[in-house]
Amino acid sequence: MQRRAEHDRLAATVQRLQAEVDGLRRSQRHRAVIEQAKGLLVGRLGCTPDEAFTHLSHISQQSHLKVAEVAAGLLGIAAPMPEPSALGAEGDGFRPERYVTPASEAAAADRDGAAPVVSLLPEEITARYHLACAALSSVDDAATLAEVAWSEGLRHLGVAAVLIAVLEPDGAVRLVSTHGVPKVLASAWQRVPGTLKVAFLQAVVNGRPLWIDGKGAAELGYELLVDGGVRACIPLRDRGRAFGVASIIWPTDDLPEPGMRAYVSAIAEACGRRLSQLLRDPHGAPVASPAAHWVEAVLETLPGSFALLAPVRDDTGQIIDFRFDRCSPEATDAGGRLADDFCGRRVLDLYPHVVGVGVFDGYLQALCTGRPFQLPPTPMSVRTPDGERLVVMSMRAARFGDGVLVHWQYHDAERRLRSHLDRVQRAAGAGWMEWDLTSGQVTWSQAAYRILQRDPGHGAIKLASLPRYVAADDAAALSAAVQRLTRARQPLDCTVRLQRGGTPSVVRLVADPVVADSGRVVAVHGAVHLVSGDRGAQAGARRLA
């Protein structure tokens, strides 16, 4: 009996302390609203802060409302709730009058056992918004953000669950806070890959809130992480960039009216502001967008031209451009501009030609579908500060978080070098050849095809097959020289006759082995020179098959 009594006293003490902690926590959440209201009264009435609090206390006693609720009501009149930055396609702005529900309807819903329906005047809507913002601003652990958003701002709307996730560099989202979700389920969906068709992933990709019921989600093939009816998937933003998403779920399939959607979107944006603050490092550097944060350190180490592009959207959420968000130190464009000159600027403002050559569509493909985009070396006309310029450019782009990671390269120097080399080879009657003995790949210059009268469409000749294309008297000697080259690692240098297409010619073949550390010949680099023969007739002669 004594142990039982001690246990009861200990339990009562724990409950009392827990109640005190909860009370202090609620007091801390509401303190910011009270202080703001005191400041409002000081400015309007010219009173002292103590007198302002006395006014709030008197109103509280007369109206039978808590001081924090009175303060929030005053703020609601003086500071209207901001409109959400992006509504769904059906949204038409925040209109409080459409949010008012008659009290009789709310009472009937309660009697029927349905989810409670809020009945608020416009000022009370704003007051509740300010109370929720004050509560969210006091959260010091991202894990409790969803619970506070539900209890202080969404519970009265009949919301069943709240999920908050951040975007990762590979396009996945990671849950950082949940409420109303079984722990086993939250653990199983801790990280949602970007390859899955999940509603809140779509909201991040499109950059727009998504309001959808269970039937609509099934028709579109969306995977639902949590059972329920209507859900709102609202992107969370920091400095214009989506860095996460809030998913708010109701148990029924009744879509909320636009006024309620505006209020829910405003609460979600308040969650995003607080989460963004919690994700910053101790020095205040923004780390709310993991993709941008991770890639910045990587870009510093990459040679060449790399950039992270952020999508620029219009009021409907459509992508109308991309912005150079971060660039590698060595990034340059065709006009010679350095990274500092174009970082932060829009792509189409600088390079309108990317629309005509398919580059802009490639960026959209990479961001929206997750499939990388690749542009082979392509000639294009580029606008530079010095006028139009013809360049040869290749590019690769892949989705990285909520943006696109791009690498581009100009091949003008390479193109000019190849053109010069080709002309020199034609004038000297010489060409080069390479055989990779490991992969079997064979590469010849165009001049080598011309000299050996080989159709480029038939491909290059393997090294072991080369003796078959010379005169019979020279075939045995060339075959022996090839064997010494590949087995004894002896350089090849011999002059042989070609008897192809009735056009006799004499060529000189030279080749050197490429030897690996193991002593094995892994490649052969060679050249062919036309010693004698009718070069003009060779061009029209029948090619080697």
PDB file of C-alpha atoms in Angstrom, residues 12 25 57-58 74 143 153 203 212 246 251 313 352 356-357 391 431 477-478 484 543:
ATOM      1  CA  ALA A  12       0.547  13.475  -9.434  1.00  0.00           C
ATOM      2  CA  ARG A  25       4.918  26.911 -23.208  1.00  0.00           C
ATOM      3  CA  SER A  57      -6.845  42.972 -19.083  1.00  0.00           C
ATOM      4  CA  HIS A  58     -10.048  45.032 -18.732  1.00  0.00           C
ATOM      5  CA  LEU A  74      -6.773  43.908 -31.908  1.00  0.00           C
ATOM      6  CA  ALA A 143       9.976  18.086 -35.087  1.00  0.00           C
ATOM      7  CA  GLY A 153      -4.020  27.069 -36.360  1.00  0.00           C
ATOM      8  CA  ALA A 203       3.394  20.468 -55.598  1.00  0.00           C
ATOM      9  CA  ILE A 212      -7.031  17.184 -54.158  1.00  0.00           C
ATOM     10  CA  ALA A 246       3.404  21.043 -46.075  1.00  0.00           C
ATOM     11  CA  PRO A 251     -10.775  13.062 -42.996  1.00  0.00           C
ATOM     12  CA  ARG A 313       7.316  31.195 -62.431  1.00  0.00           C
ATOM     13  CA  PRO A 352      17.093  34.019 -76.061  1.00  0.00           C
ATOM     14  CA  GLY A 356      15.000  27.835 -80.766  1.00  0.00           C
ATOM     15  CA  VAL A 357      17.574  25.069 -80.298  1.00  0.00           C
ATOM     16  CA  VAL A 391      29.597  28.774 -81.670  1.00  0.00           C
ATOM     17  CA  GLY A 431      46.163  10.533 -91.660  1.00  0.00           C
ATOM     18  CA  ALA A 477      55.492  -8.832 -94.007  1.00  0.00           C
ATOM     19  CA  LEU A 478      52.785  -6.504 -92.637  1.00  0.00           C
ATOM     20  CA  ARG A 484      55.726  -7.905 -83.259  1.00  0.00           C
ATOM     21  CA  ARG A 543      36.160   2.024-101.898  1.00  0.00           C
TER      22      ARG A 543
END
